[in-house]
mmCIF file of C-alpha atoms in Angstrom:
data_model
loop_
_atom_site.group_PDB
_atom_site.id
_atom_site.type_symbol
_atom_site.label_atom_id
_atom_site.label_comp_id
_atom_site.label_asym_id
_atom_site.label_seq_id
_atom_site.Cartn_x
_atom_site.Cartn_y
_atom_site.Cartn_z
ATOM 1 C CA UNK W 9 0.000 0.000 0.000
ATOM 2 C CA UNK W 10 0.904 3.640 -0.451
ATOM 3 C CA UNK W 11 -0.228 5.515 2.634
ATOM 4 C CA UNK W 12 -0.749 9.268 2.489
ATOM 5 C CA UNK W 13 -2.146 12.065 4.566
ATOM 6 C CA UNK W 14 -4.462 14.322 2.597
ATOM 7 C CA UNK W 15 -6.374 17.481 3.438
ATOM 8 C CA UNK W 16 -10.155 17.541 3.087
ATOM 9 C CA UNK W 17 -13.112 19.445 4.464
ATOM 10 C CA UNK W 18 -12.806 17.065 7.435
ATOM 11 C CA UNK W 19 -9.230 18.143 8.065
ATOM 12 C CA UNK W 20 -6.117 16.022 7.617
ATOM 13 C CA UNK W 21 -6.998 12.383 6.960
ATOM 14 C CA UNK W 22 -5.146 9.111 6.406
ATOM 15 C CA UNK W 23 -5.586 7.716 2.928
ATOM 16 C CA UNK W 24 -4.381 5.016 0.575
ATOM 17 C CA UNK W 25 -3.114 6.107 -2.839
ATOM 18 C CA UNK W 26 -4.208 3.686 -5.541
ATOM 19 C CA UNK W 27 -4.224 4.367 -9.295
ATOM 20 C CA UNK W 28 -4.276 8.166 -8.895
ATOM 21 C CA UNK W 29 -7.174 7.893 -6.433
ATOM 22 C CA UNK W 30 -7.001 8.535 -2.694
ATOM 23 C CA UNK W 31 -9.197 6.199 -0.627
ATOM 24 C CA UNK W 32 -9.929 7.371 2.900
ATOM 25 C CA UNK W 33 -8.350 4.779 5.181
ATOM 26 C CA UNK W 34 -10.634 5.215 8.157
ATOM 27 C CA UNK W 35 -13.795 5.233 6.040
ATOM 28 C CA UNK W 36 -12.630 1.942 4.502
ATOM 29 C CA UNK W 37 -12.157 0.543 7.993
ATOM 30 C CA UNK W 38 -15.535 1.871 9.136
ATOM 31 C CA UNK W 39 -13.839 3.316 12.196
ATOM 32 C CA UNK W 40 -13.457 6.711 13.791
ATOM 33 C CA UNK W 41 -9.774 7.476 13.478
ATOM 34 C CA UNK W 42 -8.136 10.158 11.364
ATOM 35 C CA UNK W 43 -4.360 9.789 11.110
ATOM 36 C CA UNK W 44 -1.702 7.474 9.723
ATOM 37 C CA UNK W 45 -0.063 7.400 13.135
ATOM 38 C CA UNK W 46 -3.297 6.021 14.625
ATOM 39 C CA UNK W 47 -3.323 3.296 11.965
ATOM 40 C CA UNK W 48 0.180 2.279 12.974
ATOM 41 C CA UNK W 49 -0.412 2.488 16.721
ATOM 42 C CA UNK W 50 -3.530 0.349 16.340
ATOM 43 C CA UNK W 51 -1.744 -2.185 14.109
ATOM 44 C CA UNK W 52 -4.469 -1.730 11.460
ATOM 45 C CA UNK W 53 -2.446 -1.967 8.223
ATOM 46 C CA UNK W 54 -3.190 -5.617 7.453
ATOM 47 C CA UNK W 55 -6.879 -5.048 8.071
ATOM 48 C CA UNK W 56 -6.816 -1.935 5.900
ATOM 49 C CA UNK W 57 -5.181 -3.806 3.029
ATOM 50 C CA UNK W 58 -8.124 -6.191 3.000
ATOM 51 C CA UNK W 59 -10.719 -3.413 3.000
ATOM 52 C CA UNK W 60 -9.630 -1.028 0.240
ATOM 53 C CA UNK W 61 -10.344 -3.237 -2.792
ATOM 54 C CA UNK W 62 -13.204 -1.635 -4.679
ATOM 55 C CA UNK W 63 -13.502 1.284 -2.267
ATOM 56 C CA UNK W 64 -14.314 4.647 -3.807
ATOM 57 C CA UNK W 65 -12.046 7.621 -3.363
ATOM 58 C CA UNK W 66 -11.069 11.102 -4.485
ATOM 59 C CA UNK W 67 -9.002 11.942 -7.551
ATOM 60 C CA UNK W 68 -5.408 12.622 -6.551
ATOM 61 C CA UNK W 69 -5.279 15.839 -8.553
ATOM 62 C CA UNK W 70 -8.215 17.154 -6.537
ATOM 63 C CA UNK W 71 -6.687 16.817 -3.073
ATOM 64 C CA UNK W 72 -3.703 18.346 -1.291
ATOM 65 C CA UNK W 73 -1.147 15.909 0.074
ATOM 66 C CA UNK W 74 0.525 16.532 3.423
ATOM 67 C CA UNK W 75 3.645 14.823 4.782
ATOM 68 C CA UNK W 76 2.688 11.120 5.026
ATOM 69 C CA UNK W 77 3.069 11.257 8.818
ATOM 70 C CA UNK W 78 2.554 14.918 9.756
ATOM 71 C CA UNK W 79 2.651 14.343 13.525
ATOM 72 C CA UNK W 80 5.593 12.065 14.397
ATOM 73 C CA UNK W 81 6.816 11.978 17.951
ATOM 74 C CA UNK W 82 10.412 11.900 16.694
ATOM 75 C CA UNK W 83 12.311 12.689 13.490
ATOM 76 C CA UNK W 84 15.738 11.051 13.643
ATOM 77 C CA UNK W 85 18.301 11.583 10.892
ATOM 78 C CA UNK W 86 21.470 9.590 10.244
ATOM 79 C CA UNK W 87 24.651 11.267 9.037
ATOM 80 C CA UNK W 88 27.511 9.824 6.970
ATOM 81 C CA UNK W 89 25.707 6.575 6.247
ATOM 82 C CA UNK W 90 26.681 6.021 2.601
ATOM 83 C CA UNK W 91 30.144 4.710 1.822
ATOM 84 C CA UNK W 92 30.637 6.996 -1.186
ATOM 85 C CA UNK W 93 29.399 10.049 0.727
ATOM 86 C CA UNK W 94 31.842 9.431 3.581
ATOM 87 C CA UNK W 95 34.610 9.107 0.993
ATOM 88 C CA UNK W 96 33.714 12.400 -0.736
ATOM 89 C CA UNK W 97 33.785 14.129 2.652
ATOM 90 C CA UNK W 98 37.233 12.654 3.324
ATOM 91 C CA UNK W 99 36.034 10.698 6.337
ATOM 92 C CA UNK W 100 36.328 7.096 7.415
ATOM 93 C CA UNK W 101 33.017 5.208 7.710
ATOM 94 C CA UNK W 102 31.820 5.533 11.315
ATOM 95 C CA UNK W 103 31.795 2.581 13.695
ATOM 96 C CA UNK W 104 28.433 3.674 15.118
ATOM 97 C CA UNK W 105 25.605 5.635 13.493
ATOM 98 C CA UNK W 106 25.913 9.403 13.704
ATOM 99 C CA UNK W 107 22.469 10.822 14.330
ATOM 100 C CA UNK W 108 20.688 14.076 15.039
ATOM 101 C CA UNK W 109 17.095 15.265 15.277
ATOM 102 C CA UNK W 110 14.707 17.422 13.336
ATOM 103 C CA UNK W 111 11.349 18.626 14.630
ATOM 104 C CA UNK W 112 7.802 18.800 13.269
ATOM 105 C CA UNK W 113 8.278 22.383 12.052
ATOM 106 C CA UNK W 114 10.755 20.961 9.515
ATOM 107 C CA UNK W 115 8.198 18.763 7.757
ATOM 108 C CA UNK W 116 7.093 19.914 4.309
ATOM 109 C CA UNK W 117 4.542 18.338 1.993
ATOM 110 C CA UNK W 118 5.133 16.960 -1.490
ATOM 111 C CA UNK W 119 5.232 19.858 -3.931
ATOM 112 C CA UNK W 120 5.734 22.421 -1.167
ATOM 113 C CA UNK W 121 7.482 25.754 -1.577
ATOM 114 C CA UNK W 122 10.085 26.083 1.173
ATOM 115 C CA UNK W 123 11.459 29.517 2.103
ATOM 116 C CA UNK W 124 15.237 29.613 2.395
ATOM 117 C CA UNK W 125 16.257 30.571 5.965
ATOM 118 C CA UNK W 126 17.329 34.193 6.364
ATOM 119 C CA UNK W 127 20.101 33.104 8.759
ATOM 120 C CA UNK W 128 21.951 31.054 6.124
ATOM 121 C CA UNK W 129 23.637 31.658 2.781
ATOM 122 C CA UNK W 130 24.673 28.037 2.174
ATOM 123 C CA UNK W 131 21.651 25.742 1.998
ATOM 124 C CA UNK W 132 22.245 22.293 0.506
ATOM 125 C CA UNK W 133 20.066 19.395 -0.683
ATOM 126 C CA UNK W 134 20.273 15.795 0.596
ATOM 127 C CA UNK W 135 18.294 13.018 -1.077
ATOM 128 C CA UNK W 136 17.422 10.321 1.435
ATOM 129 C CA UNK W 137 15.277 7.270 2.038
ATOM 130 C CA UNK W 138 13.338 7.441 5.299
ATOM 131 C CA UNK W 139 11.463 4.714 7.091
ATOM 132 C CA UNK W 140 8.575 5.006 9.512
ATOM 133 C CA UNK W 141 8.226 2.926 12.662
ATOM 134 C CA UNK W 142 5.236 0.579 12.668
ATOM 135 C CA UNK W 143 5.185 -0.523 16.302
ATOM 136 C CA UNK W 144 7.024 0.274 19.509
ATOM 137 C CA UNK W 145 10.650 -0.811 19.331
ATOM 138 C CA UNK W 146 12.893 -1.281 22.346
ATOM 139 C CA UNK W 147 16.015 -3.493 22.348
ATOM 140 C CA UNK W 148 14.933 -5.092 19.078
ATOM 141 C CA UNK W 149 16.841 -8.134 17.880
ATOM 142 C CA UNK W 150 18.216 -7.949 14.321
ATOM 143 C CA UNK W 151 16.055 -10.782 12.997
ATOM 144 C CA UNK W 152 12.897 -8.949 14.163
ATOM 145 C CA UNK W 153 13.881 -5.425 13.097
ATOM 146 C CA UNK W 154 11.845 -5.247 9.894
ATOM 147 C CA UNK W 155 8.710 -6.183 11.857
ATOM 148 C CA UNK W 156 8.961 -2.668 13.275
ATOM 149 C CA UNK W 157 9.142 -0.896 9.887
ATOM 150 C CA UNK W 158 5.848 0.303 8.404
ATOM 151 C CA UNK W 159 7.307 1.437 5.104
ATOM 152 C CA UNK W 160 9.629 3.745 3.217
ATOM 153 C CA UNK W 161 9.374 7.222 1.726
ATOM 154 C CA UNK W 162 11.524 9.865 0.057
ATOM 155 C CA UNK W 163 13.044 12.567 2.258
ATOM 156 C CA UNK W 164 15.067 15.724 1.564
ATOM 157 C CA UNK W 165 17.325 16.675 4.478
ATOM 158 C CA UNK W 166 17.735 20.339 3.538
ATOM 159 C CA UNK W 167 20.809 21.574 5.392
ATOM 160 C CA UNK W 168 22.166 25.056 6.109
ATOM 161 C CA UNK W 169 25.859 24.176 5.987
ATOM 162 C CA UNK W 170 27.170 27.450 7.428
ATOM 163 C CA UNK W 171 24.959 26.936 10.481
ATOM 164 C CA UNK W 172 25.535 23.182 10.603
ATOM 165 C CA UNK W 173 29.301 23.502 10.985
ATOM 166 C CA UNK W 174 29.322 26.613 13.161
ATOM 167 C CA UNK W 175 29.214 24.363 16.253
ATOM 168 C CA UNK W 176 30.335 20.779 17.032
ATOM 169 C CA UNK W 177 26.664 19.739 16.870
ATOM 170 C CA UNK W 178 24.993 19.673 13.435
ATOM 171 C CA UNK W 179 21.455 20.555 14.505
ATOM 172 C CA UNK W 180 21.594 24.356 14.033
ATOM 173 C CA UNK W 181 21.744 23.797 10.291
ATOM 174 C CA UNK W 182 19.109 21.094 10.194
ATOM 175 C CA UNK W 183 16.053 22.514 11.919
ATOM 176 C CA UNK W 184 14.796 25.486 9.903
ATOM 177 C CA UNK W 185 11.126 25.548 8.897
ATOM 178 C CA UNK W 186 10.434 23.260 5.950
ATOM 179 C CA UNK W 187 13.836 21.563 6.047
ATOM 180 C CA UNK W 188 12.346 18.061 5.821
ATOM 181 C CA UNK W 189 10.204 17.661 2.685
ATOM 182 C CA UNK W 190 8.996 14.060 2.502
ATOM 183 C CA UNK W 191 6.615 11.783 0.658
ATOM 184 C CA UNK W 192 4.740 11.590 -1.573
ATOM 185 C CA UNK W 193 3.556 8.390 0.136
ATOM 186 C CA UNK W 194 4.674 5.927 2.771
ATOM 187 C CA UNK W 195 5.142 2.732 0.756
ATOM 188 C CA UNK W 196 4.763 -0.475 2.747
ATOM 189 C CA UNK W 197 7.604 -2.967 2.456
ATOM 190 C CA UNK W 198 5.544 -5.543 0.569
ATOM 191 C CA UNK W 199 5.130 -2.989 -2.252
ATOM 192 C CA UNK W 200 8.476 -1.189 -1.996
ATOM 193 C CA UNK W 201 10.511 -4.372 -2.281
ATOM 194 C CA UNK W 202 13.826 -5.175 -0.641
ATOM 195 C CA UNK W 203 14.954 -2.538 1.830
ATOM 196 C CA UNK W 204 18.539 -2.839 0.572
ATOM 197 C CA UNK W 205 17.692 -2.359 -3.110
ATOM 198 C CA UNK W 206 15.851 0.982 -3.205
ATOM 199 C CA UNK W 207 17.296 3.153 -5.973
ATOM 200 C CA UNK W 208 16.812 6.919 -6.084
ATOM 201 C CA UNK W 209 18.193 10.098 -7.590
ATOM 202 C CA UNK W 210 18.057 13.853 -7.062
ATOM 203 C CA UNK W 211 17.823 16.475 -9.791
ATOM 204 C CA UNK W 212 18.381 20.193 -9.258
ATOM 205 C CA UNK W 213 16.600 22.224 -11.934
ATOM 206 C CA UNK W 214 16.602 19.124 -14.127
ATOM 207 C CA UNK W 215 20.298 18.268 -13.668
ATOM 208 C CA UNK W 216 21.076 14.999 -11.894
ATOM 209 C CA UNK W 217 23.185 15.640 -8.807
ATOM 210 C CA UNK W 218 22.816 12.437 -6.783
ATOM 211 C CA UNK W 219 22.043 8.833 -7.669
ATOM 212 C CA UNK W 220 22.449 5.801 -5.455
ATOM 213 C CA UNK W 221 20.794 2.824 -3.812
ATOM 214 C CA UNK W 222 20.287 1.687 -0.253
ATOM 215 C CA UNK W 223 22.714 -1.117 -1.129
ATOM 216 C CA UNK W 224 25.464 1.436 -0.343
ATOM 217 C CA UNK W 225 24.278 2.113 3.218
ATOM 218 C CA UNK W 226 26.878 1.596 5.917
ATOM 219 C CA UNK W 227 24.184 0.831 8.496
ATOM 220 C CA UNK W 228 21.187 -0.891 6.915
ATOM 221 C CA UNK W 229 17.611 -0.182 7.888
ATOM 222 C CA UNK W 230 17.342 -3.299 10.106
ATOM 223 C CA UNK W 231 20.654 -2.431 11.754
ATOM 224 C CA UNK W 232 19.471 1.119 12.428
ATOM 225 C CA UNK W 233 16.318 -0.189 14.096
ATOM 226 C CA UNK W 234 18.387 -2.498 16.284
ATOM 227 C CA UNK W 235 21.031 0.053 17.230
ATOM 228 C CA UNK W 236 18.677 2.982 17.848
ATOM 229 C CA UNK W 237 16.200 0.885 19.826
ATOM 230 C CA UNK W 238 18.996 0.171 22.292
ATOM 231 C CA UNK W 239 19.368 3.904 22.906
ATOM 232 C CA UNK W 240 15.735 4.999 23.053
ATOM 233 C CA UNK W 241 12.253 3.632 22.528
ATOM 234 C CA UNK W 242 10.972 4.116 18.992
ATOM 235 C CA UNK W 243 7.248 4.755 18.748
ATOM 236 C CA UNK W 244 4.708 4.170 15.939
ATOM 237 C CA UNK W 245 4.947 6.986 13.420
ATOM 238 C CA UNK W 246 8.526 7.977 14.241
ATOM 239 C CA UNK W 247 10.403 9.016 11.084
ATOM 240 C CA UNK W 248 14.009 7.907 10.562
ATOM 241 C CA UNK W 249 15.956 9.320 7.616
ATOM 242 C CA UNK W 250 18.824 7.021 6.710
ATOM 243 C CA UNK W 251 21.406 9.447 5.293
ATOM 244 C CA UNK W 252 22.398 10.883 1.929
ATOM 245 C CA UNK W 253 24.683 9.522 -0.790
ATOM 246 C CA UNK W 254 27.510 11.031 -2.845
ATOM 247 C CA UNK W 255 26.935 14.306 -4.677
ATOM 248 C CA UNK W 256 25.806 16.951 -2.187
ATOM 249 C CA UNK W 257 26.397 20.568 -3.178
ATOM 250 C CA UNK W 258 28.812 21.344 -0.352
ATOM 251 C CA UNK W 259 31.449 18.904 -1.636
ATOM 252 C CA UNK W 260 31.309 19.953 -5.302
ATOM 253 C CA UNK W 261 33.782 22.227 -7.027
ATOM 254 C CA UNK W 262 32.500 24.842 -7.371
ATOM 255 C CA UNK W 263 30.082 24.578 -4.425
ATOM 256 C CA UNK W 264 26.392 24.424 -5.221
ATOM 257 C CA UNK W 265 24.037 26.289 -2.879
ATOM 258 C CA UNK W 266 20.286 26.433 -3.275
ATOM 259 C CA UNK W 267 18.693 29.723 -4.283
ATOM 260 C CA UNK W 268 15.191 31.088 -4.591
ATOM 261 C CA UNK W 269 13.432 29.629 -7.621
ATOM 262 C CA UNK W 270 15.320 26.326 -7.592
ATOM 263 C CA UNK W 271 13.414 23.058 -7.997
ATOM 264 C CA UNK W 272 14.688 19.917 -6.300
ATOM 265 C CA UNK W 273 13.216 16.608 -7.445
ATOM 266 C CA UNK W 274 13.935 13.299 -5.725
ATOM 267 C CA UNK W 275 12.595 10.243 -7.514
ATOM 268 C CA UNK W 276 12.631 6.496 -7.060
ATOM 269 C CA UNK W 277 11.072 3.750 -9.198
ATOM 270 C CA UNK W 278 9.832 2.157 -5.988
ATOM 271 C CA UNK W 279 8.789 5.204 -3.958
ATOM 272 C CA UNK W 280 7.625 7.862 -6.418
ATOM 273 C CA UNK W 281 8.562 11.520 -6.914
ATOM 274 C CA UNK W 282 9.111 14.290 -4.359
ATOM 275 C CA UNK W 283 9.295 17.853 -5.716
ATOM 276 C CA UNK W 284 10.307 20.851 -3.619
ATOM 277 C CA UNK W 285 10.570 24.490 -4.731
ATOM 278 C CA UNK W 286 12.778 26.980 -2.897
ATOM 279 C CA UNK W 287 11.642 30.540 -2.259
#
């Protein structure tokens, strides 16, 4: 399934995207919930999959999509998690995952226009694959890790590099409003395919800047679940962005910084297309 959050006269609602039609998830279930996070917390995905066949919906081009999970408890991002990206930065692959947080103010919908932060002159793109937690995860064993993954989605870790490297901690450059465009849908693993074979690319104004696959991850998605769940409890709906590959603007010669009017497109044959415009 391709889970989305869409905006209607009833507010933000969980839906299933199918053949350019959005089916309301909670109407299909005949229940009173509203959000994707409630679906995950209630372990309703299998039931939902059996209810949407033949259900009527709304045309995709007639609704506004929101971030697939607009209300996560946590947004955790992994740094330096692609072998080629660590090499381009001149760094050895880390022995443990490097991670930092974003907050809900950073989330931006598919197709959103994101204002560049006034405090920065060096904003960069980062194409990423994110996963969303399906059920509470604490001290998860590796062979059970994927049981805690609801699905995958595209994610752009927009980063203000001058702010990011102004302190030993990266977060100052990672938290500006709209710095986490994601979507267009949360694709469940049965539809997305193998977690270690998700290919994706990023184009800036039509020019390809990044292209990779999750096969190049240093710490795989199951390993991230296992390692992070030893440090803190992961809750249903938590978003975890797995890192960016080779080709970011800050390591190019000359440097490439985003400017007003730029269009950043991340696409994947498995996960769809995420477009963001900078203002």
